[in-house]
């Protein structure tokens, strides 16, 4: 999984909690739960904060350039009133992560999943780099802000992937409606 973790503050209906988040982490943990040996490649906090240890223990490996824990992505999200609202985001670490940092050889992996990276064009650069480095199959996904701002670029990313994931809101942004959502045969 090319993507990582974030520190999140979640405002739920009845309480506020701190949580570990991030689409890379969610993808990695879902794969692990299905019995897959999974590694992550992303900015890695050094030292690794205690609250990340349960996730790290489930990974085969977590490789990537070291950053301070203070530089990790951060989100504050409200889930109150049946509505999801992003209250704040700290995405500065995304500017430090580029496709040139990927390992030179990805052919040992059955599948490489490339997370959103905050921008569809940046995600495309990672997907192209993964192909050049021997990735056999590639999956990706998007985020609501990216799908709303860059629907055509997201479609271009989809065309380069073997598998692609999105939710209803993202599909409506990309295709105009759920009924219009489609992919190429065999994907």
Tab-separated table of C-alpha atoms in Angstrom, residues 1-175:
chain	number	residue	atom	x	y	z
A	1	UNK	CA	0.000	0.000	0.000
A	2	UNK	CA	1.443	3.325	-1.058
A	3	UNK	CA	-0.207	5.584	1.480
A	4	UNK	CA	-0.168	6.094	5.161
A	5	UNK	CA	-1.730	7.008	8.415
A	6	UNK	CA	-3.071	10.133	9.987
A	7	UNK	CA	-3.922	11.304	13.473
A	8	UNK	CA	-7.601	12.226	13.556
A	9	UNK	CA	-9.981	13.941	15.953
A	10	UNK	CA	-13.506	12.616	15.408
A	11	UNK	CA	-16.567	14.433	16.711
A	12	UNK	CA	-19.233	11.751	17.091
A	13	UNK	CA	-22.850	12.311	18.137
A	14	UNK	CA	-22.127	11.717	21.824
A	15	UNK	CA	-18.380	12.257	22.240
A	16	UNK	CA	-15.106	13.372	20.713
A	17	UNK	CA	-12.314	10.832	20.257
A	18	UNK	CA	-8.769	10.740	18.939
A	19	UNK	CA	-8.128	8.045	16.371
A	20	UNK	CA	-5.621	6.746	13.886
A	21	UNK	CA	-6.905	7.155	10.337
A	22	UNK	CA	-5.761	7.387	6.761
A	23	UNK	CA	-6.892	5.597	3.625
A	24	UNK	CA	-3.549	3.806	3.356
A	25	UNK	CA	-3.888	2.419	6.856
A	26	UNK	CA	-7.530	1.418	6.307
A	27	UNK	CA	-6.625	-0.366	3.062
A	28	UNK	CA	-3.660	-2.131	4.659
A	29	UNK	CA	-5.659	-3.266	7.682
A	30	UNK	CA	-8.554	-4.495	5.516
A	31	UNK	CA	-6.101	-6.528	3.433
A	32	UNK	CA	-4.481	-7.899	6.578
A	33	UNK	CA	-7.886	-8.824	7.997
A	34	UNK	CA	-8.464	-10.855	4.808
A	35	UNK	CA	-5.252	-12.778	5.455
A	36	UNK	CA	-2.966	-10.874	3.093
A	37	UNK	CA	0.632	-10.115	3.990
A	38	UNK	CA	0.733	-6.362	3.558
A	39	UNK	CA	3.435	-3.705	3.583
A	40	UNK	CA	3.095	0.061	3.498
A	41	UNK	CA	5.301	2.592	1.821
A	42	UNK	CA	4.830	6.119	3.072
A	43	UNK	CA	6.336	8.754	5.305
A	44	UNK	CA	7.143	6.919	8.533
A	45	UNK	CA	7.168	8.748	11.867
A	46	UNK	CA	10.356	8.287	13.862
A	47	UNK	CA	9.948	7.424	16.624
A	48	UNK	CA	6.723	5.544	15.953
A	49	UNK	CA	4.045	6.866	18.355
A	50	UNK	CA	2.572	4.345	20.776
A	51	UNK	CA	-0.931	4.663	19.321
A	52	UNK	CA	0.362	3.408	15.947
A	53	UNK	CA	1.910	0.246	17.409
A	54	UNK	CA	-1.205	-1.988	17.010
A	55	UNK	CA	-1.293	-1.136	13.298
A	56	UNK	CA	2.467	-1.473	12.790
A	57	UNK	CA	2.379	-4.900	14.468
A	58	UNK	CA	0.018	-6.144	11.739
A	59	UNK	CA	2.156	-4.941	8.835
A	60	UNK	CA	4.801	-7.088	7.170
A	61	UNK	CA	6.839	-3.887	6.758
A	62	UNK	CA	6.476	-0.111	6.785
A	63	UNK	CA	9.094	1.506	4.597
A	64	UNK	CA	9.602	5.071	3.533
A	65	UNK	CA	11.358	8.274	4.509
A	66	UNK	CA	11.349	9.185	8.197
A	67	UNK	CA	9.460	12.232	9.492
A	68	UNK	CA	8.780	13.506	12.991
A	69	UNK	CA	5.420	12.429	14.522
A	70	UNK	CA	4.405	16.118	14.505
A	71	UNK	CA	4.578	16.108	10.686
A	72	UNK	CA	1.953	13.363	10.255
A	73	UNK	CA	-1.260	14.140	8.398
A	74	UNK	CA	-4.050	15.311	10.702
A	75	UNK	CA	-7.793	15.577	10.217
A	76	UNK	CA	-10.596	16.874	12.413
A	77	UNK	CA	-13.923	15.475	11.253
A	78	UNK	CA	-17.462	15.900	12.547
A	79	UNK	CA	-19.943	13.056	12.110
A	80	UNK	CA	-22.788	14.835	13.895
A	81	UNK	CA	-26.338	15.184	12.657
A	82	UNK	CA	-25.916	12.430	10.063
A	83	UNK	CA	-23.451	14.592	8.148
A	84	UNK	CA	-19.702	14.267	7.561
A	85	UNK	CA	-17.880	17.577	7.777
A	86	UNK	CA	-14.120	18.098	7.584
A	87	UNK	CA	-13.362	20.832	10.113
A	88	UNK	CA	-9.605	21.030	9.614
A	89	UNK	CA	-6.797	19.258	7.786
A	90	UNK	CA	-3.027	19.356	8.034
A	91	UNK	CA	-1.690	17.922	4.794
A	92	UNK	CA	1.777	19.498	4.674
A	93	UNK	CA	3.469	16.080	4.737
A	94	UNK	CA	1.971	15.285	1.328
A	95	UNK	CA	4.297	17.842	-0.263
A	96	UNK	CA	7.315	15.905	1.065
A	97	UNK	CA	6.304	12.607	-0.564
A	98	UNK	CA	7.014	11.974	-4.248
A	99	UNK	CA	6.978	9.026	-6.610
A	100	UNK	CA	10.775	9.222	-6.896
A	101	UNK	CA	10.940	7.840	-3.333
A	102	UNK	CA	9.352	4.509	-4.318
A	103	UNK	CA	11.485	1.354	-4.221
A	104	UNK	CA	13.242	0.624	-7.526
A	105	UNK	CA	11.651	-2.836	-7.891
A	106	UNK	CA	7.988	-3.540	-7.106
A	107	UNK	CA	7.764	-6.815	-9.022
A	108	UNK	CA	7.764	-8.883	-5.816
A	109	UNK	CA	4.291	-7.592	-4.918
A	110	UNK	CA	1.152	-9.228	-6.305
A	111	UNK	CA	-0.747	-5.938	-6.067
A	112	UNK	CA	0.199	-2.343	-5.297
A	113	UNK	CA	-2.544	-0.055	-3.989
A	114	UNK	CA	-1.919	3.675	-4.469
A	115	UNK	CA	-3.848	5.959	-2.129
A	116	UNK	CA	-5.227	9.367	-3.171
A	117	UNK	CA	-2.192	11.573	-2.311
A	118	UNK	CA	-4.445	14.671	-2.077
A	119	UNK	CA	-4.352	15.236	-5.849
A	120	UNK	CA	-5.261	13.006	-8.798
A	121	UNK	CA	-2.308	14.184	-10.896
A	122	UNK	CA	0.134	13.362	-8.106
A	123	UNK	CA	-1.565	9.982	-7.699
A	124	UNK	CA	-1.111	9.404	-11.438
A	125	UNK	CA	2.636	10.039	-11.099
A	126	UNK	CA	2.793	7.322	-8.423
A	127	UNK	CA	0.805	4.891	-10.573
A	128	UNK	CA	3.070	5.487	-13.566
A	129	UNK	CA	6.155	5.059	-11.384
A	130	UNK	CA	4.743	1.802	-9.988
A	131	UNK	CA	4.237	0.468	-13.521
A	132	UNK	CA	7.788	1.478	-14.476
A	133	UNK	CA	9.091	-0.314	-11.383
A	134	UNK	CA	7.387	-3.597	-12.286
A	135	UNK	CA	4.078	-3.520	-10.378
A	136	UNK	CA	2.010	-6.430	-11.691
A	137	UNK	CA	-1.416	-5.086	-10.755
A	138	UNK	CA	-2.406	-1.687	-9.399
A	139	UNK	CA	-5.443	-0.548	-7.481
A	140	UNK	CA	-6.326	2.951	-6.357
A	141	UNK	CA	-9.070	5.016	-4.797
A	142	UNK	CA	-10.006	8.658	-4.466
A	143	UNK	CA	-11.365	11.069	-1.890
A	144	UNK	CA	-14.416	13.344	-1.935
A	145	UNK	CA	-12.444	16.575	-2.376
A	146	UNK	CA	-10.374	15.143	-5.212
A	147	UNK	CA	-13.400	13.675	-7.004
A	148	UNK	CA	-15.216	17.020	-6.759
A	149	UNK	CA	-12.273	19.133	-7.924
A	150	UNK	CA	-10.646	16.809	-10.482
A	151	UNK	CA	-13.261	14.419	-11.932
A	152	UNK	CA	-11.522	14.134	-15.330
A	153	UNK	CA	-8.127	13.496	-13.749
A	154	UNK	CA	-9.709	10.838	-11.511
A	155	UNK	CA	-11.137	9.152	-14.618
A	156	UNK	CA	-7.655	9.160	-16.176
A	157	UNK	CA	-6.286	7.521	-13.020
A	158	UNK	CA	-9.050	4.900	-13.190
A	159	UNK	CA	-8.012	4.011	-16.742
A	160	UNK	CA	-4.468	3.243	-15.558
A	161	UNK	CA	-5.588	0.901	-12.755
A	162	UNK	CA	-6.635	-2.723	-12.677
A	163	UNK	CA	-8.991	-2.039	-9.743
A	164	UNK	CA	-10.514	1.195	-8.493
A	165	UNK	CA	-12.481	2.024	-5.348
A	166	UNK	CA	-14.874	4.877	-4.584
A	167	UNK	CA	-17.931	5.587	-2.494
A	168	UNK	CA	-21.329	6.867	-3.664
A	169	UNK	CA	-20.453	10.548	-3.172
A	170	UNK	CA	-17.228	10.191	-5.161
A	171	UNK	CA	-18.987	8.241	-7.948
A	172	UNK	CA	-21.579	10.995	-8.311
A	173	UNK	CA	-18.817	13.609	-8.649
A	174	UNK	CA	-16.927	11.554	-11.229
A	175	UNK	CA	-19.858	10.235	-13.296
